[in-house]
PDB file of C-alpha atoms and ligand atoms in Angstrom:
ATOM      1  CA  MET A   1      49.615 -66.052 -24.790  1.00  0.00           C
ATOM      2  CA  SER A   2      48.831 -68.726 -22.313  1.00  0.00           C
ATOM      3  CA  VAL A   3      45.339 -70.035 -22.272  1.00  0.00           C
ATOM      4  CA  ASP A   4      45.610 -71.931 -18.901  1.00  0.00           C
ATOM      5  CA  ARG A   5      43.326 -70.700 -16.179  1.00  0.00           C
ATOM      6  CA  ARG A   6      44.428 -72.790 -13.068  1.00  0.00           C
ATOM      7  CA  HIS A   7      41.850 -73.524 -10.432  1.00  0.00           C
ATOM      8  CA  PRO A   8      43.386 -76.323  -8.491  1.00  0.00           C
ATOM      9  CA  VAL A   9      40.725 -76.636  -5.758  1.00  0.00           C
ATOM     10  CA  PHE A  10      37.974 -76.342  -8.051  1.00  0.00           C
ATOM     11  CA  ALA A  11      39.602 -78.961 -10.499  1.00  0.00           C
ATOM     12  CA  ARG A  12      39.734 -81.411  -7.592  1.00  0.00           C
ATOM     13  CA  VAL A  13      36.273 -80.957  -6.322  1.00  0.00           C
ATOM     14  CA  TYR A  14      34.275 -80.471  -9.435  1.00  0.00           C
ATOM     15  CA  PRO A  15      34.374 -84.001 -10.712  1.00  0.00           C
ATOM     16  CA  ARG A  16      32.931 -85.214  -7.646  1.00  0.00           C
ATOM     17  CA  LEU A  17      30.078 -82.671  -7.454  1.00  0.00           C
ATOM     18  CA  ASP A  18      29.388 -83.628 -11.075  1.00  0.00           C
ATOM     19  CA  ALA A  19      29.318 -87.344 -10.121  1.00  0.00           C
ATOM     20  CA  ALA A  20      26.626 -86.676  -7.517  1.00  0.00           C
ATOM     21  CA  SER A  21      24.693 -84.359  -9.901  1.00  0.00           C
ATOM     22  CA  ALA A  22      24.856 -87.154 -12.620  1.00  0.00           C
ATOM     23  CA  ARG A  23      23.000 -89.407 -10.284  1.00  0.00           C
ATOM     24  CA  ILE A  24      20.018 -87.161  -9.593  1.00  0.00           C
ATOM     25  CA  GLY A  25      19.429 -86.200 -13.249  1.00  0.00           C
ATOM     26  CA  GLY A  26      22.557 -84.593 -14.677  1.00  0.00           C
ATOM     27  CA  ASP A  27      23.560 -87.409 -17.014  1.00  0.00           C
ATOM     28  CA  ALA A  28      19.916 -87.417 -18.414  1.00  0.00           C
ATOM     29  CA  HIS A  29      20.565 -83.681 -19.162  1.00  0.00           C
ATOM     30  CA  ARG A  30      23.806 -84.416 -20.749  1.00  0.00           C
ATOM     31  CA  ALA A  31      22.049 -87.071 -23.119  1.00  0.00           C
ATOM     32  CA  GLU A  32      19.286 -84.583 -23.912  1.00  0.00           C
ATOM     33  CA  LEU A  33      21.856 -81.941 -24.723  1.00  0.00           C
ATOM     34  CA  LEU A  34      23.459 -84.031 -27.395  1.00  0.00           C
ATOM     35  CA  ASP A  35      20.733 -86.187 -28.685  1.00  0.00           C
ATOM     36  CA  GLY A  36      20.569 -85.464 -32.566  1.00  0.00           C
ATOM     37  CA  ALA A  37      24.039 -83.774 -32.765  1.00  0.00           C
ATOM     38  CA  SER A  38      25.946 -84.621 -35.877  1.00  0.00           C
ATOM     39  CA  GLY A  39      29.050 -83.557 -37.746  1.00  0.00           C
ATOM     40  CA  ARG A  40      32.117 -81.722 -36.679  1.00  0.00           C
ATOM     41  CA  VAL A  41      31.629 -80.478 -33.085  1.00  0.00           C
ATOM     42  CA  LEU A  42      33.369 -77.842 -30.992  1.00  0.00           C
ATOM     43  CA  GLU A  43      32.981 -78.096 -27.109  1.00  0.00           C
ATOM     44  CA  LEU A  44      34.044 -75.200 -24.965  1.00  0.00           C
ATOM     45  CA  GLY A  45      35.016 -75.580 -21.470  1.00  0.00           C
ATOM     46  CA  ALA A  46      34.744 -79.368 -21.459  1.00  0.00           C
ATOM     47  CA  GLY A  47      35.817 -79.831 -17.959  1.00  0.00           C
ATOM     48  CA  HIS A  48      36.784 -83.503 -17.120  1.00  0.00           C
ATOM     49  CA  GLY A  49      34.959 -84.487 -20.168  1.00  0.00           C
ATOM     50  CA  ALA A  50      31.587 -85.638 -18.619  1.00  0.00           C
ATOM     51  CA  ASN A  51      29.845 -85.033 -21.907  1.00  0.00           C
ATOM     52  CA  PHE A  52      31.906 -87.238 -24.038  1.00  0.00           C
ATOM     53  CA  ARG A  53      30.303 -90.553 -23.482  1.00  0.00           C
ATOM     54  CA  PHE A  54      27.006 -89.020 -24.496  1.00  0.00           C
ATOM     55  CA  TYR A  55      28.036 -87.920 -28.221  1.00  0.00           C
ATOM     56  CA  PRO A  56      25.952 -89.932 -30.782  1.00  0.00           C
ATOM     57  CA  PRO A  57      27.647 -91.788 -33.636  1.00  0.00           C
ATOM     58  CA  ALA A  58      26.570 -89.322 -36.154  1.00  0.00           C
ATOM     59  CA  VAL A  59      29.237 -86.916 -34.688  1.00  0.00           C
ATOM     60  CA  THR A  60      32.354 -87.500 -36.713  1.00  0.00           C
ATOM     61  CA  GLU A  61      34.761 -85.509 -34.372  1.00  0.00           C
ATOM     62  CA  VAL A  62      34.779 -83.367 -31.360  1.00  0.00           C
ATOM     63  CA  VAL A  63      37.348 -80.510 -30.570  1.00  0.00           C
ATOM     64  CA  ALA A  64      37.018 -80.049 -26.843  1.00  0.00           C
ATOM     65  CA  LEU A  65      38.828 -77.001 -25.369  1.00  0.00           C
ATOM     66  CA  GLU A  66      39.526 -76.802 -21.711  1.00  0.00           C
ATOM     67  CA  PRO A  67      41.650 -74.032 -20.041  1.00  0.00           C
ATOM     68  CA  GLU A  68      42.055 -75.535 -16.703  1.00  0.00           C
ATOM     69  CA  PRO A  69      45.281 -77.944 -16.798  1.00  0.00           C
ATOM     70  CA  ARG A  70      44.077 -80.621 -14.318  1.00  0.00           C
ATOM     71  CA  LEU A  71      40.489 -80.796 -15.811  1.00  0.00           C
ATOM     72  CA  ARG A  72      42.091 -80.865 -19.352  1.00  0.00           C
ATOM     73  CA  SER A  73      44.199 -83.904 -18.303  1.00  0.00           C
ATOM     74  CA  LEU A  74      41.057 -85.851 -16.982  1.00  0.00           C
ATOM     75  CA  ALA A  75      39.324 -84.836 -20.064  1.00  0.00           C
ATOM     76  CA  ALA A  76      42.008 -86.323 -22.241  1.00  0.00           C
ATOM     77  CA  GLY A  77      41.540 -89.678 -20.287  1.00  0.00           C
ATOM     78  CA  ALA A  78      37.622 -89.612 -20.910  1.00  0.00           C
ATOM     79  CA  ALA A  79      38.428 -88.770 -24.606  1.00  0.00           C
ATOM     80  CA  SER A  80      40.136 -92.120 -24.867  1.00  0.00           C
ATOM     81  CA  ALA A  81      37.049 -93.938 -23.869  1.00  0.00           C
ATOM     82  CA  ALA A  82      34.660 -91.750 -25.833  1.00  0.00           C
ATOM     83  CA  PRO A  83      32.504 -93.416 -28.461  1.00  0.00           C
ATOM     84  CA  VAL A  84      33.671 -90.899 -31.134  1.00  0.00           C
ATOM     85  CA  PRO A  85      36.860 -89.251 -31.841  1.00  0.00           C
ATOM     86  CA  VAL A  86      37.600 -86.483 -29.381  1.00  0.00           C
ATOM     87  CA  SER A  87      40.572 -84.299 -29.213  1.00  0.00           C
ATOM     88  CA  VAL A  88      41.294 -82.143 -26.106  1.00  0.00           C
ATOM     89  CA  ARG A  89      43.101 -78.877 -26.277  1.00  0.00           C
ATOM     90  CA  PRO A  90      43.853 -75.701 -24.346  1.00  0.00           C
ATOM     91  CA  GLY A  91      41.634 -72.813 -25.250  1.00  0.00           C
ATOM     92  CA  ILE A  92      39.460 -70.087 -23.978  1.00  0.00           C
ATOM     93  CA  ALA A  93      36.065 -69.210 -25.309  1.00  0.00           C
ATOM     94  CA  GLU A  94      36.466 -65.598 -25.979  1.00  0.00           C
ATOM     95  CA  ASP A  95      39.518 -65.852 -28.385  1.00  0.00           C
ATOM     96  CA  LEU A  96      39.195 -69.129 -30.439  1.00  0.00           C
ATOM     97  CA  ASP A  97      42.141 -70.050 -32.462  1.00  0.00           C
ATOM     98  CA  LEU A  98      39.890 -71.814 -34.997  1.00  0.00           C
ATOM     99  CA  ASP A  99      38.812 -71.035 -38.661  1.00  0.00           C
ATOM    100  CA  ASP A 100      35.379 -69.391 -39.478  1.00  0.00           C
ATOM    101  CA  ALA A 101      32.449 -71.516 -40.256  1.00  0.00           C
ATOM    102  CA  SER A 102      34.425 -74.621 -39.603  1.00  0.00           C
ATOM    103  CA  PHE A 103      32.013 -76.468 -37.265  1.00  0.00           C
ATOM    104  CA  ASP A 104      28.654 -77.994 -37.697  1.00  0.00           C
ATOM    105  CA  ALA A 105      27.666 -77.639 -34.123  1.00  0.00           C
ATOM    106  CA  ALA A 106      29.143 -76.106 -30.964  1.00  0.00           C
ATOM    107  CA  VAL A 107      28.363 -77.369 -27.208  1.00  0.00           C
ATOM    108  CA  VAL A 108      28.407 -75.485 -23.972  1.00  0.00           C
ATOM    109  CA  SER A 109      27.476 -76.994 -20.784  1.00  0.00           C
ATOM    110  CA  LEU A 110      27.737 -75.127 -17.659  1.00  0.00           C
ATOM    111  CA  VAL A 111      30.390 -72.954 -19.134  1.00  0.00           C
ATOM    112  CA  LEU A 112      28.799 -69.509 -19.949  1.00  0.00           C
ATOM    113  CA  CYS A 113      28.226 -69.021 -16.393  1.00  0.00           C
ATOM    114  CA  SER A 114      32.135 -69.094 -15.795  1.00  0.00           C
ATOM    115  CA  VAL A 115      33.725 -67.513 -18.836  1.00  0.00           C
ATOM    116  CA  ARG A 116      34.819 -63.891 -18.139  1.00  0.00           C
ATOM    117  CA  ASP A 117      32.977 -62.454 -21.120  1.00  0.00           C
ATOM    118  CA  PRO A 118      30.210 -64.539 -22.271  1.00  0.00           C
ATOM    119  CA  VAL A 119      28.886 -62.278 -24.966  1.00  0.00           C
ATOM    120  CA  ARG A 120      32.229 -62.180 -26.712  1.00  0.00           C
ATOM    121  CA  ALA A 121      32.391 -66.066 -26.215  1.00  0.00           C
ATOM    122  CA  LEU A 122      29.015 -66.208 -28.160  1.00  0.00           C
ATOM    123  CA  THR A 123      30.388 -64.071 -30.956  1.00  0.00           C
ATOM    124  CA  GLU A 124      33.349 -66.270 -31.171  1.00  0.00           C
ATOM    125  CA  LEU A 125      31.074 -69.267 -31.287  1.00  0.00           C
ATOM    126  CA  ARG A 126      28.927 -67.666 -34.056  1.00  0.00           C
ATOM    127  CA  ARG A 127      32.061 -67.056 -36.044  1.00  0.00           C
ATOM    128  CA  VAL A 128      33.484 -70.662 -35.909  1.00  0.00           C
ATOM    129  CA  LEU A 129      29.964 -72.257 -36.814  1.00  0.00           C
ATOM    130  CA  ARG A 130      28.712 -72.734 -40.399  1.00  0.00           C
ATOM    131  CA  PRO A 131      25.532 -70.890 -41.314  1.00  0.00           C
ATOM    132  CA  GLY A 132      22.786 -73.224 -40.057  1.00  0.00           C
ATOM    133  CA  GLY A 133      25.112 -74.726 -37.465  1.00  0.00           C
ATOM    134  CA  GLU A 134      23.766 -75.582 -34.109  1.00  0.00           C
ATOM    135  CA  LEU A 135      24.704 -74.233 -30.614  1.00  0.00           C
ATOM    136  CA  ARG A 136      23.609 -76.604 -27.976  1.00  0.00           C
ATOM    137  CA  TYR A 137      23.511 -75.375 -24.568  1.00  0.00           C
ATOM    138  CA  TYR A 138      22.829 -76.673 -20.937  1.00  0.00           C
ATOM    139  CA  GLU A 139      23.388 -73.734 -18.470  1.00  0.00           C
ATOM    140  CA  HIS A 140      22.228 -72.457 -15.211  1.00  0.00           C
ATOM    141  CA  VAL A 141      20.519 -69.130 -15.689  1.00  0.00           C
ATOM    142  CA  ARG A 142      18.851 -66.091 -14.241  1.00  0.00           C
ATOM    143  CA  GLY A 143      15.550 -67.054 -12.437  1.00  0.00           C
ATOM    144  CA  ARG A 144      12.086 -65.452 -13.349  1.00  0.00           C
ATOM    145  CA  SER A 145      10.680 -64.494  -9.938  1.00  0.00           C
ATOM    146  CA  PRO A 146      11.872 -61.518  -8.165  1.00  0.00           C
ATOM    147  CA  GLY A 147      12.900 -63.563  -5.033  1.00  0.00           C
ATOM    148  CA  THR A 148      15.099 -65.897  -7.058  1.00  0.00           C
ATOM    149  CA  VAL A 149      16.629 -62.950  -8.888  1.00  0.00           C
ATOM    150  CA  ARG A 150      17.502 -61.154  -5.469  1.00  0.00           C
ATOM    151  CA  LEU A 151      18.986 -64.425  -4.079  1.00  0.00           C
ATOM    152  CA  GLN A 152      21.130 -64.702  -7.372  1.00  0.00           C
ATOM    153  CA  ARG A 153      22.303 -61.170  -6.959  1.00  0.00           C
ATOM    154  CA  LEU A 154      23.429 -61.897  -3.438  1.00  0.00           C
ATOM    155  CA  ALA A 155      24.972 -65.080  -4.287  1.00  0.00           C
ATOM    156  CA  ASP A 156      26.998 -63.667  -7.041  1.00  0.00           C
ATOM    157  CA  VAL A 157      28.736 -61.276  -4.710  1.00  0.00           C
ATOM    158  CA  LEU A 158      30.713 -64.254  -3.430  1.00  0.00           C
ATOM    159  CA  TRP A 159      30.035 -67.373  -5.431  1.00  0.00           C
ATOM    160  CA  PRO A 160      32.412 -66.510  -8.350  1.00  0.00           C
ATOM    161  CA  SER A 161      35.323 -66.327  -6.143  1.00  0.00           C
ATOM    162  CA  LEU A 162      34.729 -69.667  -4.467  1.00  0.00           C
ATOM    163  CA  ALA A 163      33.792 -71.548  -7.796  1.00  0.00           C
ATOM    164  CA  ALA A 164      36.300 -70.555 -10.594  1.00  0.00           C
ATOM    165  CA  GLY A 165      34.313 -67.552 -11.800  1.00  0.00           C
ATOM    166  CA  CYS A 166      30.887 -69.165 -12.072  1.00  0.00           C
ATOM    167  CA  HIS A 167      27.942 -66.728 -11.706  1.00  0.00           C
ATOM    168  CA  VAL A 168      24.370 -67.989 -10.698  1.00  0.00           C
ATOM    169  CA  GLY A 169      22.372 -65.147 -12.277  1.00  0.00           C
ATOM    170  CA  ARG A 170      23.281 -64.684 -15.927  1.00  0.00           C
ATOM    171  CA  PRO A 171      20.772 -64.163 -18.395  1.00  0.00           C
ATOM    172  CA  THR A 172      22.534 -66.594 -20.653  1.00  0.00           C
ATOM    173  CA  ASP A 173      19.524 -67.627 -22.669  1.00  0.00           C
ATOM    174  CA  ARG A 174      18.626 -63.991 -23.390  1.00  0.00           C
ATOM    175  CA  TRP A 175      22.270 -63.470 -24.609  1.00  0.00           C
ATOM    176  CA  ILE A 176      22.086 -66.510 -26.809  1.00  0.00           C
ATOM    177  CA  ALA A 177      19.106 -65.137 -28.451  1.00  0.00           C
ATOM    178  CA  GLY A 178      20.550 -61.678 -28.789  1.00  0.00           C
ATOM    179  CA  SER A 179      23.867 -62.982 -30.512  1.00  0.00           C
ATOM    180  CA  GLY A 180      22.833 -64.057 -34.023  1.00  0.00           C
ATOM    181  CA  PHE A 181      21.188 -67.391 -33.056  1.00  0.00           C
ATOM    182  CA  SER A 182      17.626 -68.416 -33.556  1.00  0.00           C
ATOM    183  CA  VAL A 183      16.480 -70.611 -30.594  1.00  0.00           C
ATOM    184  CA  VAL A 184      14.760 -73.733 -32.098  1.00  0.00           C
ATOM    185  CA  ARG A 185      13.871 -75.374 -28.953  1.00  0.00           C
ATOM    186  CA  GLN A 186      14.464 -74.634 -25.223  1.00  0.00           C
ATOM    187  CA  ARG A 187      13.283 -76.308 -21.939  1.00  0.00           C
ATOM    188  CA  ARG A 188      13.520 -74.361 -18.684  1.00  0.00           C
ATOM    189  CA  PHE A 189      13.615 -76.323 -15.463  1.00  0.00           C
ATOM    190  CA  ARG A 190      14.775 -76.408 -11.800  1.00  0.00           C
ATOM    191  CA  PHE A 191      17.552 -78.659 -11.166  1.00  0.00           C
ATOM    192  CA  PRO A 192      17.657 -80.242  -8.327  1.00  0.00           C
ATOM    193  CA  ASP A 193      14.043 -80.218  -8.802  1.00  0.00           C
ATOM    194  CA  SER A 194      13.113 -79.078  -5.189  1.00  0.00           C
ATOM    195  CA  ARG A 195      11.330 -76.276  -3.907  1.00  0.00           C
ATOM    196  CA  ALA A 196      14.177 -75.149  -1.513  1.00  0.00           C
ATOM    197  CA  PRO A 197      15.534 -71.931  -2.224  1.00  0.00           C
ATOM    198  CA  ASN A 198      18.616 -72.549  -4.423  1.00  0.00           C
ATOM    199  CA  PRO A 199      20.152 -69.714  -6.621  1.00  0.00           C
ATOM    200  CA  ALA A 200      21.721 -72.056  -9.004  1.00  0.00           C
ATOM    201  CA  ALA A 201      18.510 -73.892  -9.563  1.00  0.00           C
ATOM    202  CA  PRO A 202      16.942 -72.338 -12.866  1.00  0.00           C
ATOM    203  CA  HIS A 203      18.254 -74.039 -15.881  1.00  0.00           C
ATOM    204  CA  VAL A 204      17.846 -74.289 -19.624  1.00  0.00           C
ATOM    205  CA  ILE A 205      18.714 -76.838 -22.083  1.00  0.00           C
ATOM    206  CA  GLY A 206      18.533 -75.656 -25.760  1.00  0.00           C
ATOM    207  CA  VAL A 207      19.438 -75.807 -29.503  1.00  0.00           C
ATOM    208  CA  ALA A 208      19.759 -72.689 -31.411  1.00  0.00           C
ATOM    209  CA  VAL A 209      20.848 -72.260 -34.882  1.00  0.00           C
ATOM    210  CA  ARG A 210      23.349 -69.751 -36.227  1.00  0.00           C
ATOM    211  CA  ASP A 211      21.539 -67.169 -38.485  1.00  0.00           C
TER     212      ASP A 211
HETATM  213  C1  SAM B 301      31.242 -75.737 -14.241  1.00  0.00           C
HETATM  214  S1  SAM B 301      32.690 -76.293 -15.321  1.00  0.00           S
HETATM  215  C2  SAM B 301      31.821 -77.162 -16.638  1.00  0.00           C
HETATM  216  C3  SAM B 301      32.571 -78.242 -17.113  1.00  0.00           C
HETATM  217  C4  SAM B 301      31.906 -79.066 -18.248  1.00  0.00           C
HETATM  218  N1  SAM B 301      31.448 -78.248 -19.391  1.00  0.00           N
HETATM  219  C5  SAM B 301      30.636 -79.736 -17.762  1.00  0.00           C
HETATM  220  O1  SAM B 301      29.462 -79.752 -18.351  1.00  0.00           O
HETATM  221  O2  SAM B 301      30.775 -80.608 -16.805  1.00  0.00           O
HETATM  222  C6  SAM B 301      33.043 -74.924 -16.117  1.00  0.00           C
HETATM  223  C7  SAM B 301      34.084 -75.011 -17.109  1.00  0.00           C
HETATM  224  O3  SAM B 301      34.284 -73.674 -17.810  1.00  0.00           O
HETATM  225  C8  SAM B 301      35.762 -73.540 -18.078  1.00  0.00           C
HETATM  226  N2  SAM B 301      35.969 -72.474 -18.365  1.00  0.00           N
HETATM  227  C9  SAM B 301      36.005 -71.368 -17.542  1.00  0.00           C
HETATM  228  N3  SAM B 301      36.389 -70.068 -18.264  1.00  0.00           N
HETATM  229  C10 SAM B 301      36.386 -70.459 -19.476  1.00  0.00           C
HETATM  230  C11 SAM B 301      36.793 -69.725 -20.774  1.00  0.00           C
HETATM  231  N4  SAM B 301      37.106 -68.515 -20.615  1.00  0.00           N
HETATM  232  N5  SAM B 301      36.769 -70.339 -21.910  1.00  0.00           N
HETATM  233  C12 SAM B 301      36.710 -71.779 -21.785  1.00  0.00           C
HETATM  234  N6  SAM B 301      36.367 -72.432 -20.752  1.00  0.00           N
HETATM  235  C13 SAM B 301      36.199 -71.900 -19.652  1.00  0.00           C
HETATM  236  C14 SAM B 301      36.398 -74.034 -16.655  1.00  0.00           C
HETATM  237  O4  SAM B 301      37.713 -74.374 -16.597  1.00  0.00           O
HETATM  238  C15 SAM B 301      35.559 -75.314 -16.389  1.00  0.00           C
HETATM  239  O5  SAM B 301      35.959 -76.578 -16.964  1.00  0.00           O
END
């Protein structure tokens, strides 16, 4: 079965959008996401490899899966400049061709909004993490106010077809907590930090441990 998911327009635009986001705080979020990570790490949907330069030295190996071919090739370039060993492979979150309990940590950043079946992806992540292994996540999520939730429902009618399947209103933080993980820390914030209505603004960064 092919695990390629081609989104040529998104793959060209996303690295530029991410560079703009990096300058206004995205890089600091990636550093926060990976601070304290260690051991053998699985990163799902690595995109063009924006996280790679933030892996700390205690990480012994990163296996990075990316189903979009153009992004995967950019990620391979970023891997060669990473401070820790990173191998980039095709792969989809819902069907991991990886052994049970074979990773110390897993990383998802801005990915569970886009996978077709996020609950199945979490089940797969739980399977490949060792007991006590960490799931580190940085995701945009469903808002808390009724106004934001309404705006997100509206945005999610059209946005996924423009942005390679990305949904802005998923309760990803709730799904993580309900998928056999215990949340050990989590920070909620708006990004960008502006009061302007933005359905993609509610974010979380957190660490959950596999029960
Ligand atoms: C918004 S990008 C985020 C990329 C990267 N994680 C980052 O932080 O910049 C979403 C990524 O999820 C990937 N993706 C989409 N569906 C996926 C799936 N089922 N399994 C794994 N990755 C997937 C896309 O190809 C894309 O690279």
